[in-house]
Amino acid sequence: MKGQKRGDRDRKEVRRGYKAQLRNLQIRLVSLQRQLIANNLQILVLFEGRDAAGKDGTIKRIVQHLSPRETRVVALGKPSDRDTASWYFQRWVPHLPSEGEMVLFNRSWYNRAGVERVMGYCTDREYRRFMVSVVPFEQMLVNSGIQILKYYLDIDRGEQERRLEDRRRDPLKQWKVSPVDEVALAHWDEYSQARNEMFARSHTEQVPWTVVRANNKKQARLNVIRHLLRAVACPESGHHAEKPDPAIVFPYDGRELLSGRIAP
């Protein structure tokens, strides 16, 4: 009984510590947003990753206390017939940030390099065209003044299985369950291969990929915010921000695929 009470106290202490850190970081995000508005900056943050990797929760903590007028979350659904008959990037262009805005994409044009590629929702020709076009497209956005941050939330296979099962059991998470979720584990290796090719062909010095080890959701959220606070190019934006834990958030490097730091 005493051991159980001690364990409950420890868990409460951990939760209190997490909430205190999160609040401090969210205060800094509000301060950062003031600078973004004052300097007319355009910030675009892309979130990709395995199904159930924690993209929704991370985005929620980032935007929770920001001004909704200057902050938008974009999570596009299934493309319409018109979308499929148009230039691939066209459906995202209207959602790009204007001056003073921060826009967060919960999945992005990299759907073509991941889900669409693995599930056969695009042709080989469409996939190859995307891979040739994505770097010049992002370069064009950067040249127009948009700052792009790209995060890939990475979890291991066992953690994905546990989270997907939790979704199926929890009545409050039923909206998250999709046909793609149901086959995510069965296509684990194909998703790994697609991810690796995406990294290799779209990681550039100007618009790099940042990998987030997200098995621990709370630590992933805190460290993504720390990284974002330091990565945005804005007067005084990261001068007083904490450094993210390099064991959790780090720039993509192909050698990490061999070391096991990125889930195989």
PDB file of C-alpha atoms in Angstrom:
ATOM      1  CA  MET A   1       0.000   0.000   0.000  1.00  0.00           C
ATOM      2  CA  LYS A   2       2.799   2.416   0.922  1.00  0.00           C
ATOM      3  CA  GLY A   3       4.607   1.618  -2.317  1.00  0.00           C
ATOM      4  CA  GLN A   4       1.443   2.308  -4.311  1.00  0.00           C
ATOM      5  CA  LYS A   5       0.915   5.673  -2.594  1.00  0.00           C
ATOM      6  CA  ARG A   6       4.550   6.585  -3.217  1.00  0.00           C
ATOM      7  CA  GLY A   7       4.105   5.671  -6.870  1.00  0.00           C
ATOM      8  CA  ASP A   8       0.974   7.826  -7.118  1.00  0.00           C
ATOM      9  CA  ARG A   9       2.845  10.758  -5.576  1.00  0.00           C
ATOM     10  CA  ASP A  10       5.730  10.312  -8.023  1.00  0.00           C
ATOM     11  CA  ARG A  11       3.355  10.328 -10.986  1.00  0.00           C
ATOM     12  CA  LYS A  12       1.657  13.462  -9.702  1.00  0.00           C
ATOM     13  CA  GLU A  13       5.038  15.152  -9.338  1.00  0.00           C
ATOM     14  CA  VAL A  14       5.917  14.213 -12.922  1.00  0.00           C
ATOM     15  CA  ARG A  15       2.592  15.631 -14.161  1.00  0.00           C
ATOM     16  CA  ARG A  16       3.079  18.852 -12.197  1.00  0.00           C
ATOM     17  CA  GLY A  17       6.592  19.198 -13.573  1.00  0.00           C
ATOM     18  CA  TYR A  18       5.354  18.679 -17.137  1.00  0.00           C
ATOM     19  CA  LYS A  19       2.558  21.221 -16.739  1.00  0.00           C
ATOM     20  CA  ALA A  20       4.933  23.805 -15.284  1.00  0.00           C
ATOM     21  CA  GLN A  21       7.409  23.357 -18.142  1.00  0.00           C
ATOM     22  CA  LEU A  22       4.646  23.483 -20.723  1.00  0.00           C
ATOM     23  CA  ARG A  23       3.201  26.684 -19.271  1.00  0.00           C
ATOM     24  CA  ASN A  24       6.611  28.361 -19.318  1.00  0.00           C
ATOM     25  CA  LEU A  25       7.148  27.378 -22.950  1.00  0.00           C
ATOM     26  CA  GLN A  26       3.654  28.490 -23.961  1.00  0.00           C
ATOM     27  CA  ILE A  27       4.328  31.907 -22.407  1.00  0.00           C
ATOM     28  CA  ARG A  28       7.417  32.123 -24.614  1.00  0.00           C
ATOM     29  CA  LEU A  29       5.343  31.139 -27.637  1.00  0.00           C
ATOM     30  CA  VAL A  30       2.975  34.038 -26.937  1.00  0.00           C
ATOM     31  CA  SER A  31       5.989  36.348 -26.753  1.00  0.00           C
ATOM     32  CA  LEU A  32       7.311  34.919 -30.009  1.00  0.00           C
ATOM     33  CA  GLN A  33       3.972  35.518 -31.692  1.00  0.00           C
ATOM     34  CA  ARG A  34       4.091  39.185 -30.742  1.00  0.00           C
ATOM     35  CA  GLN A  35       7.431  39.425 -32.512  1.00  0.00           C
ATOM     36  CA  LEU A  36       6.113  37.585 -35.567  1.00  0.00           C
ATOM     37  CA  ILE A  37       3.268  40.077 -35.842  1.00  0.00           C
ATOM     38  CA  ALA A  38       5.478  43.101 -35.187  1.00  0.00           C
ATOM     39  CA  ASN A  39       7.967  41.986 -37.844  1.00  0.00           C
ATOM     40  CA  ASN A  40       5.376  40.788 -40.409  1.00  0.00           C
ATOM     41  CA  LEU A  41       6.935  37.321 -40.535  1.00  0.00           C
ATOM     42  CA  GLN A  42       5.408  34.303 -42.254  1.00  0.00           C
ATOM     43  CA  ILE A  43       5.928  30.955 -40.485  1.00  0.00           C
ATOM     44  CA  LEU A  44       4.906  27.573 -41.882  1.00  0.00           C
ATOM     45  CA  VAL A  45       5.314  24.480 -39.690  1.00  0.00           C
ATOM     46  CA  LEU A  46       4.815  21.035 -41.248  1.00  0.00           C
ATOM     47  CA  PHE A  47       4.106  17.978 -39.100  1.00  0.00           C
ATOM     48  CA  GLU A  48       4.552  14.512 -40.549  1.00  0.00           C
ATOM     49  CA  GLY A  49       5.076  11.114 -38.931  1.00  0.00           C
ATOM     50  CA  ARG A  50       3.724   7.652 -38.335  1.00  0.00           C
ATOM     51  CA  ASP A  51       0.029   7.186 -37.626  1.00  0.00           C
ATOM     52  CA  ALA A  52      -0.564   7.829 -33.893  1.00  0.00           C
ATOM     53  CA  ALA A  53       2.839   9.509 -33.493  1.00  0.00           C
ATOM     54  CA  GLY A  54       1.310  12.439 -31.583  1.00  0.00           C
ATOM     55  CA  LYS A  55       0.963  15.166 -34.205  1.00  0.00           C
ATOM     56  CA  ASP A  56      -2.487  16.279 -32.978  1.00  0.00           C
ATOM     57  CA  GLY A  57      -1.394  16.584 -29.355  1.00  0.00           C
ATOM     58  CA  THR A  58       1.797  18.446 -30.186  1.00  0.00           C
ATOM     59  CA  ILE A  59       0.012  20.962 -32.403  1.00  0.00           C
ATOM     60  CA  LYS A  60      -2.698  21.445 -29.774  1.00  0.00           C
ATOM     61  CA  ARG A  61      -0.100  22.452 -27.144  1.00  0.00           C
ATOM     62  CA  ILE A  62       1.616  24.854 -29.528  1.00  0.00           C
ATOM     63  CA  VAL A  63      -1.513  26.788 -30.496  1.00  0.00           C
ATOM     64  CA  GLN A  64      -3.414  26.477 -27.200  1.00  0.00           C
ATOM     65  CA  HIS A  65      -2.788  30.058 -26.026  1.00  0.00           C
ATOM     66  CA  LEU A  66      -1.869  31.774 -29.280  1.00  0.00           C
ATOM     67  CA  SER A  67      -4.068  34.342 -30.993  1.00  0.00           C
ATOM     68  CA  PRO A  68      -6.509  32.534 -33.332  1.00  0.00           C
ATOM     69  CA  ARG A  69      -6.427  35.523 -35.672  1.00  0.00           C
ATOM     70  CA  GLU A  70      -2.751  35.017 -36.460  1.00  0.00           C
ATOM     71  CA  THR A  71      -2.566  31.240 -35.988  1.00  0.00           C
ATOM     72  CA  ARG A  72      -4.125  28.582 -38.192  1.00  0.00           C
ATOM     73  CA  VAL A  73      -4.042  24.794 -38.139  1.00  0.00           C
ATOM     74  CA  VAL A  74      -4.590  23.135 -41.516  1.00  0.00           C
ATOM     75  CA  ALA A  75      -5.566  19.464 -41.781  1.00  0.00           C
ATOM     76  CA  LEU A  76      -6.911  18.824 -45.254  1.00  0.00           C
ATOM     77  CA  GLY A  77      -9.174  15.865 -45.928  1.00  0.00           C
ATOM     78  CA  LYS A  78      -9.478  13.595 -48.919  1.00  0.00           C
ATOM     79  CA  PRO A  79      -8.817  15.485 -52.176  1.00  0.00           C
ATOM     80  CA  SER A  80     -11.836  16.342 -54.297  1.00  0.00           C
ATOM     81  CA  ASP A  81     -12.175  15.495 -57.982  1.00  0.00           C
ATOM     82  CA  ARG A  82     -11.102  19.049 -58.760  1.00  0.00           C
ATOM     83  CA  ASP A  83      -8.050  18.662 -56.497  1.00  0.00           C
ATOM     84  CA  THR A  84      -6.950  15.512 -58.292  1.00  0.00           C
ATOM     85  CA  ALA A  85      -7.317  17.275 -61.646  1.00  0.00           C
ATOM     86  CA  SER A  86      -5.224  20.274 -60.533  1.00  0.00           C
ATOM     87  CA  TRP A  87      -1.559  21.008 -59.888  1.00  0.00           C
ATOM     88  CA  TYR A  88      -0.683  18.883 -56.875  1.00  0.00           C
ATOM     89  CA  PHE A  89       0.439  21.759 -54.631  1.00  0.00           C
ATOM     90  CA  GLN A  90      -2.532  23.927 -55.531  1.00  0.00           C
ATOM     91  CA  ARG A  91      -4.800  22.785 -52.679  1.00  0.00           C
ATOM     92  CA  TRP A  92      -2.209  23.904 -50.099  1.00  0.00           C
ATOM     93  CA  VAL A  93      -1.348  27.279 -51.616  1.00  0.00           C
ATOM     94  CA  PRO A  94      -4.482  29.096 -50.313  1.00  0.00           C
ATOM     95  CA  HIS A  95      -3.534  28.061 -46.764  1.00  0.00           C
ATOM     96  CA  LEU A  96       0.000  29.445 -46.793  1.00  0.00           C
ATOM     97  CA  PRO A  97       0.748  32.112 -44.151  1.00  0.00           C
ATOM     98  CA  SER A  98       0.415  35.790 -44.877  1.00  0.00           C
ATOM     99  CA  GLU A  99       2.475  38.405 -43.041  1.00  0.00           C
ATOM    100  CA  GLY A 100       2.281  38.078 -39.262  1.00  0.00           C
ATOM    101  CA  GLU A 101       0.814  34.566 -39.406  1.00  0.00           C
ATOM    102  CA  MET A 102       1.922  31.160 -38.184  1.00  0.00           C
ATOM    103  CA  VAL A 103       0.319  28.214 -39.976  1.00  0.00           C
ATOM    104  CA  LEU A 104       0.712  24.610 -38.861  1.00  0.00           C
ATOM    105  CA  PHE A 105       0.014  21.787 -41.322  1.00  0.00           C
ATOM    106  CA  ASN A 106      -1.144  18.548 -39.708  1.00  0.00           C
ATOM    107  CA  ARG A 107       0.175  16.470 -42.593  1.00  0.00           C
ATOM    108  CA  SER A 108       1.095  18.312 -45.730  1.00  0.00           C
ATOM    109  CA  TRP A 109       2.061  17.859 -49.355  1.00  0.00           C
ATOM    110  CA  TYR A 110       4.315  15.071 -48.088  1.00  0.00           C
ATOM    111  CA  ASN A 111       1.215  12.867 -48.040  1.00  0.00           C
ATOM    112  CA  ARG A 112       2.292  11.994 -51.567  1.00  0.00           C
ATOM    113  CA  ALA A 113       5.620  10.679 -50.309  1.00  0.00           C
ATOM    114  CA  GLY A 114       3.989   8.678 -47.496  1.00  0.00           C
ATOM    115  CA  VAL A 115       0.378   7.531 -47.338  1.00  0.00           C
ATOM    116  CA  GLU A 116      -0.353   8.008 -51.048  1.00  0.00           C
ATOM    117  CA  ARG A 117       2.824   6.202 -52.060  1.00  0.00           C
ATOM    118  CA  VAL A 118       2.349   3.246 -49.702  1.00  0.00           C
ATOM    119  CA  MET A 119      -1.403   2.832 -50.146  1.00  0.00           C
ATOM    120  CA  GLY A 120      -1.354   3.243 -53.922  1.00  0.00           C
ATOM    121  CA  TYR A 121      -3.402   6.461 -53.893  1.00  0.00           C
ATOM    122  CA  CYS A 122      -1.073   7.990 -56.483  1.00  0.00           C
ATOM    123  CA  THR A 123       0.613   6.617 -59.582  1.00  0.00           C
ATOM    124  CA  ASP A 124       4.354   6.076 -59.894  1.00  0.00           C
ATOM    125  CA  ARG A 125       4.454   8.966 -62.351  1.00  0.00           C
ATOM    126  CA  GLU A 126       2.688  11.293 -59.891  1.00  0.00           C
ATOM    127  CA  TYR A 127       5.059  10.241 -57.133  1.00  0.00           C
ATOM    128  CA  ARG A 128       8.162  10.842 -59.273  1.00  0.00           C
ATOM    129  CA  ARG A 129       6.832  14.229 -60.372  1.00  0.00           C
ATOM    130  CA  PHE A 130       6.283  15.194 -56.734  1.00  0.00           C
ATOM    131  CA  MET A 131       9.778  14.169 -55.711  1.00  0.00           C
ATOM    132  CA  VAL A 132      11.291  16.272 -58.479  1.00  0.00           C
ATOM    133  CA  SER A 133       9.077  19.273 -57.677  1.00  0.00           C
ATOM    134  CA  VAL A 134       8.987  19.474 -53.881  1.00  0.00           C
ATOM    135  CA  VAL A 135      12.433  20.976 -53.270  1.00  0.00           C
ATOM    136  CA  PRO A 136      12.049  23.728 -55.921  1.00  0.00           C
ATOM    137  CA  PHE A 137       8.533  24.427 -54.598  1.00  0.00           C
ATOM    138  CA  GLU A 138       9.778  24.877 -51.035  1.00  0.00           C
ATOM    139  CA  GLN A 139      12.689  26.955 -52.286  1.00  0.00           C
ATOM    140  CA  MET A 140      10.223  29.234 -54.046  1.00  0.00           C
ATOM    141  CA  LEU A 141       8.264  29.686 -50.789  1.00  0.00           C
ATOM    142  CA  VAL A 142      11.451  30.476 -48.855  1.00  0.00           C
ATOM    143  CA  ASN A 143      12.526  32.981 -51.496  1.00  0.00           C
ATOM    144  CA  SER A 144       9.131  34.678 -51.120  1.00  0.00           C
ATOM    145  CA  GLY A 145       9.763  35.188 -47.393  1.00  0.00           C
ATOM    146  CA  ILE A 146       8.100  32.152 -45.790  1.00  0.00           C
ATOM    147  CA  GLN A 147      10.064  30.346 -43.081  1.00  0.00           C
ATOM    148  CA  ILE A 148       9.433  26.579 -43.211  1.00  0.00           C
ATOM    149  CA  LEU A 149       9.998  24.156 -40.334  1.00  0.00           C
ATOM    150  CA  LYS A 150       9.538  20.442 -41.044  1.00  0.00           C
ATOM    151  CA  TYR A 151       9.057  17.988 -38.160  1.00  0.00           C
ATOM    152  CA  TYR A 152       8.819  14.217 -38.476  1.00  0.00           C
ATOM    153  CA  LEU A 153       7.474  12.501 -35.328  1.00  0.00           C
ATOM    154  CA  ASP A 154       9.002   9.037 -35.080  1.00  0.00           C
ATOM    155  CA  ILE A 155       7.786   6.159 -32.890  1.00  0.00           C
ATOM    156  CA  ASP A 156       8.729   2.504 -32.798  1.00  0.00           C
ATOM    157  CA  ARG A 157       6.484  -0.314 -33.950  1.00  0.00           C
ATOM    158  CA  GLY A 158       5.452  -1.490 -30.501  1.00  0.00           C
ATOM    159  CA  GLU A 159       4.442   2.016 -29.453  1.00  0.00           C
ATOM    160  CA  GLN A 160       2.369   2.505 -32.601  1.00  0.00           C
ATOM    161  CA  GLU A 161       0.566  -0.783 -31.980  1.00  0.00           C
ATOM    162  CA  ARG A 162      -0.235   0.223 -28.402  1.00  0.00           C
ATOM    163  CA  ARG A 163      -1.541   3.661 -29.399  1.00  0.00           C
ATOM    164  CA  LEU A 164      -3.675   2.360 -32.253  1.00  0.00           C
ATOM    165  CA  GLU A 165      -5.259  -0.171 -29.918  1.00  0.00           C
ATOM    166  CA  ASP A 166      -5.919   2.622 -27.418  1.00  0.00           C
ATOM    167  CA  ARG A 167      -7.710   4.578 -30.158  1.00  0.00           C
ATOM    168  CA  ARG A 168      -9.958   1.639 -30.924  1.00  0.00           C
ATOM    169  CA  ARG A 169     -10.871   1.185 -27.258  1.00  0.00           C
ATOM    170  CA  ASP A 170     -11.336   4.819 -26.232  1.00  0.00           C
ATOM    171  CA  PRO A 171     -14.794   6.204 -27.204  1.00  0.00           C
ATOM    172  CA  LEU A 172     -13.369   9.753 -27.137  1.00  0.00           C
ATOM    173  CA  LYS A 173     -10.806   8.889 -29.799  1.00  0.00           C
ATOM    174  CA  GLN A 174     -13.098   7.185 -32.304  1.00  0.00           C
ATOM    175  CA  TRP A 175     -12.833  10.144 -34.684  1.00  0.00           C
ATOM    176  CA  LYS A 176      -9.138   9.359 -35.088  1.00  0.00           C
ATOM    177  CA  VAL A 177      -9.699   5.800 -36.309  1.00  0.00           C
ATOM    178  CA  SER A 178      -9.429   5.471 -40.094  1.00  0.00           C
ATOM    179  CA  PRO A 179      -9.023   2.693 -42.673  1.00  0.00           C
ATOM    180  CA  VAL A 180      -5.384   3.781 -43.054  1.00  0.00           C
ATOM    181  CA  ASP A 181      -4.847   3.189 -39.314  1.00  0.00           C
ATOM    182  CA  GLU A 182      -6.137  -0.343 -39.629  1.00  0.00           C
ATOM    183  CA  VAL A 183      -3.341  -1.325 -42.018  1.00  0.00           C
ATOM    184  CA  ALA A 184      -0.565   0.912 -40.668  1.00  0.00           C
ATOM    185  CA  LEU A 185       1.240  -1.905 -38.873  1.00  0.00           C
ATOM    186  CA  ALA A 186       0.873  -4.288 -41.800  1.00  0.00           C
ATOM    187  CA  HIS A 187       2.654  -1.719 -44.000  1.00  0.00           C
ATOM    188  CA  TRP A 188       5.273  -0.745 -41.435  1.00  0.00           C
ATOM    189  CA  ASP A 189       8.248  -1.642 -43.651  1.00  0.00           C
ATOM    190  CA  GLU A 190       6.785   0.096 -46.689  1.00  0.00           C
ATOM    191  CA  TYR A 191       6.233   3.261 -44.655  1.00  0.00           C
ATOM    192  CA  SER A 192       9.835   3.071 -43.418  1.00  0.00           C
ATOM    193  CA  GLN A 193      11.125   2.794 -46.974  1.00  0.00           C
ATOM    194  CA  ALA A 194       8.920   5.685 -48.144  1.00  0.00           C
ATOM    195  CA  ARG A 195      10.037   7.832 -45.182  1.00  0.00           C
ATOM    196  CA  ASN A 196      13.699   7.149 -45.862  1.00  0.00           C
ATOM    197  CA  GLU A 197      13.387   8.111 -49.513  1.00  0.00           C
ATOM    198  CA  MET A 198      11.444  11.248 -48.551  1.00  0.00           C
ATOM    199  CA  PHE A 199      14.203  12.280 -46.158  1.00  0.00           C
ATOM    200  CA  ALA A 200      16.959  11.596 -48.666  1.00  0.00           C
ATOM    201  CA  ARG A 201      15.341  13.608 -51.443  1.00  0.00           C
ATOM    202  CA  SER A 202      13.733  16.515 -49.592  1.00  0.00           C
ATOM    203  CA  HIS A 203      16.159  17.266 -46.734  1.00  0.00           C
ATOM    204  CA  THR A 204      18.029  20.404 -47.749  1.00  0.00           C
ATOM    205  CA  GLU A 205      20.219  22.896 -45.959  1.00  0.00           C
ATOM    206  CA  GLN A 206      17.654  25.655 -46.354  1.00  0.00           C
ATOM    207  CA  VAL A 207      14.573  23.527 -45.507  1.00  0.00           C
ATOM    208  CA  PRO A 208      15.842  20.601 -43.405  1.00  0.00           C
ATOM    209  CA  TRP A 209      13.905  17.819 -41.731  1.00  0.00           C
ATOM    210  CA  THR A 210      13.912  17.692 -37.934  1.00  0.00           C
ATOM    211  CA  VAL A 211      13.295  14.256 -36.429  1.00  0.00           C
ATOM    212  CA  VAL A 212      11.436  13.924 -33.116  1.00  0.00           C
ATOM    213  CA  ARG A 213      11.658  10.733 -31.069  1.00  0.00           C
ATOM    214  CA  ALA A 214       8.045  10.676 -29.873  1.00  0.00           C
ATOM    215  CA  ASN A 215       7.631   7.464 -27.864  1.00  0.00           C
ATOM    216  CA  ASN A 216       7.233   9.753 -24.844  1.00  0.00           C
ATOM    217  CA  LYS A 217       4.470  12.142 -25.912  1.00  0.00           C
ATOM    218  CA  LYS A 218       5.026  14.733 -23.215  1.00  0.00           C
ATOM    219  CA  GLN A 219       8.764  14.988 -23.756  1.00  0.00           C
ATOM    220  CA  ALA A 220       8.210  15.177 -27.512  1.00  0.00           C
ATOM    221  CA  ARG A 221       5.778  18.095 -27.108  1.00  0.00           C
ATOM    222  CA  LEU A 222       8.079  20.049 -24.809  1.00  0.00           C
ATOM    223  CA  ASN A 223      11.105  19.577 -27.019  1.00  0.00           C
ATOM    224  CA  VAL A 224       9.327  20.443 -30.262  1.00  0.00           C
ATOM    225  CA  ILE A 225       8.286  23.752 -28.692  1.00  0.00           C
ATOM    226  CA  ARG A 226      11.831  24.364 -27.470  1.00  0.00           C
ATOM    227  CA  HIS A 227      13.154  23.696 -30.955  1.00  0.00           C
ATOM    228  CA  LEU A 228      10.546  25.911 -32.620  1.00  0.00           C
ATOM    229  CA  LEU A 229      11.338  28.806 -30.274  1.00  0.00           C
ATOM    230  CA  ARG A 230      15.014  28.641 -31.276  1.00  0.00           C
ATOM    231  CA  ALA A 231      14.528  27.830 -34.958  1.00  0.00           C
ATOM    232  CA  VAL A 232      12.307  30.732 -35.996  1.00  0.00           C
ATOM    233  CA  ALA A 233      14.454  33.526 -37.404  1.00  0.00           C
ATOM    234  CA  CYS A 234      13.094  36.527 -35.533  1.00  0.00           C
ATOM    235  CA  PRO A 235      14.675  39.280 -33.416  1.00  0.00           C
ATOM    236  CA  GLU A 236      15.293  37.835 -29.943  1.00  0.00           C
ATOM    237  CA  SER A 237      13.095  34.804 -30.665  1.00  0.00           C
ATOM    238  CA  GLY A 238      15.443  32.176 -29.289  1.00  0.00           C
ATOM    239  CA  HIS A 239      17.860  34.200 -27.216  1.00  0.00           C
ATOM    240  CA  HIS A 240      16.388  33.040 -23.935  1.00  0.00           C
ATOM    241  CA  ALA A 241      14.848  29.747 -25.030  1.00  0.00           C
ATOM    242  CA  GLU A 242      15.994  26.443 -23.603  1.00  0.00           C
ATOM    243  CA  LYS A 243      17.865  24.081 -25.873  1.00  0.00           C
ATOM    244  CA  PRO A 244      15.860  21.026 -26.927  1.00  0.00           C
ATOM    245  CA  ASP A 245      17.126  17.647 -25.794  1.00  0.00           C
ATOM    246  CA  PRO A 246      19.328  16.366 -28.690  1.00  0.00           C
ATOM    247  CA  ALA A 247      18.351  12.812 -27.788  1.00  0.00           C
ATOM    248  CA  ILE A 248      14.732  13.666 -28.630  1.00  0.00           C
ATOM    249  CA  VAL A 249      14.932  16.357 -31.340  1.00  0.00           C
ATOM    250  CA  PHE A 250      17.702  16.320 -33.912  1.00  0.00           C
ATOM    251  CA  PRO A 251      18.345  17.156 -37.580  1.00  0.00           C
ATOM    252  CA  TYR A 252      17.922  14.325 -40.046  1.00  0.00           C
ATOM    253  CA  ASP A 253      21.122  12.462 -40.877  1.00  0.00           C
ATOM    254  CA  GLY A 254      21.105   9.316 -43.002  1.00  0.00           C
ATOM    255  CA  ARG A 255      23.549   7.661 -40.600  1.00  0.00           C
ATOM    256  CA  GLU A 256      20.826   7.658 -37.927  1.00  0.00           C
ATOM    257  CA  LEU A 257      18.894   5.128 -40.013  1.00  0.00           C
ATOM    258  CA  LEU A 258      21.733   2.656 -39.434  1.00  0.00           C
ATOM    259  CA  SER A 259      22.289   3.549 -35.782  1.00  0.00           C
ATOM    260  CA  GLY A 260      18.690   2.803 -34.850  1.00  0.00           C
ATOM    261  CA  ARG A 261      18.086   6.329 -33.594  1.00  0.00           C
ATOM    262  CA  ILE A 262      15.358   6.564 -36.235  1.00  0.00           C
ATOM    263  CA  ALA A 263      12.953   3.605 -35.947  1.00  0.00           C
ATOM    264  CA  PRO A 264      13.675   0.994 -38.635  1.00  0.00           C
TER     265      PRO A 264
END
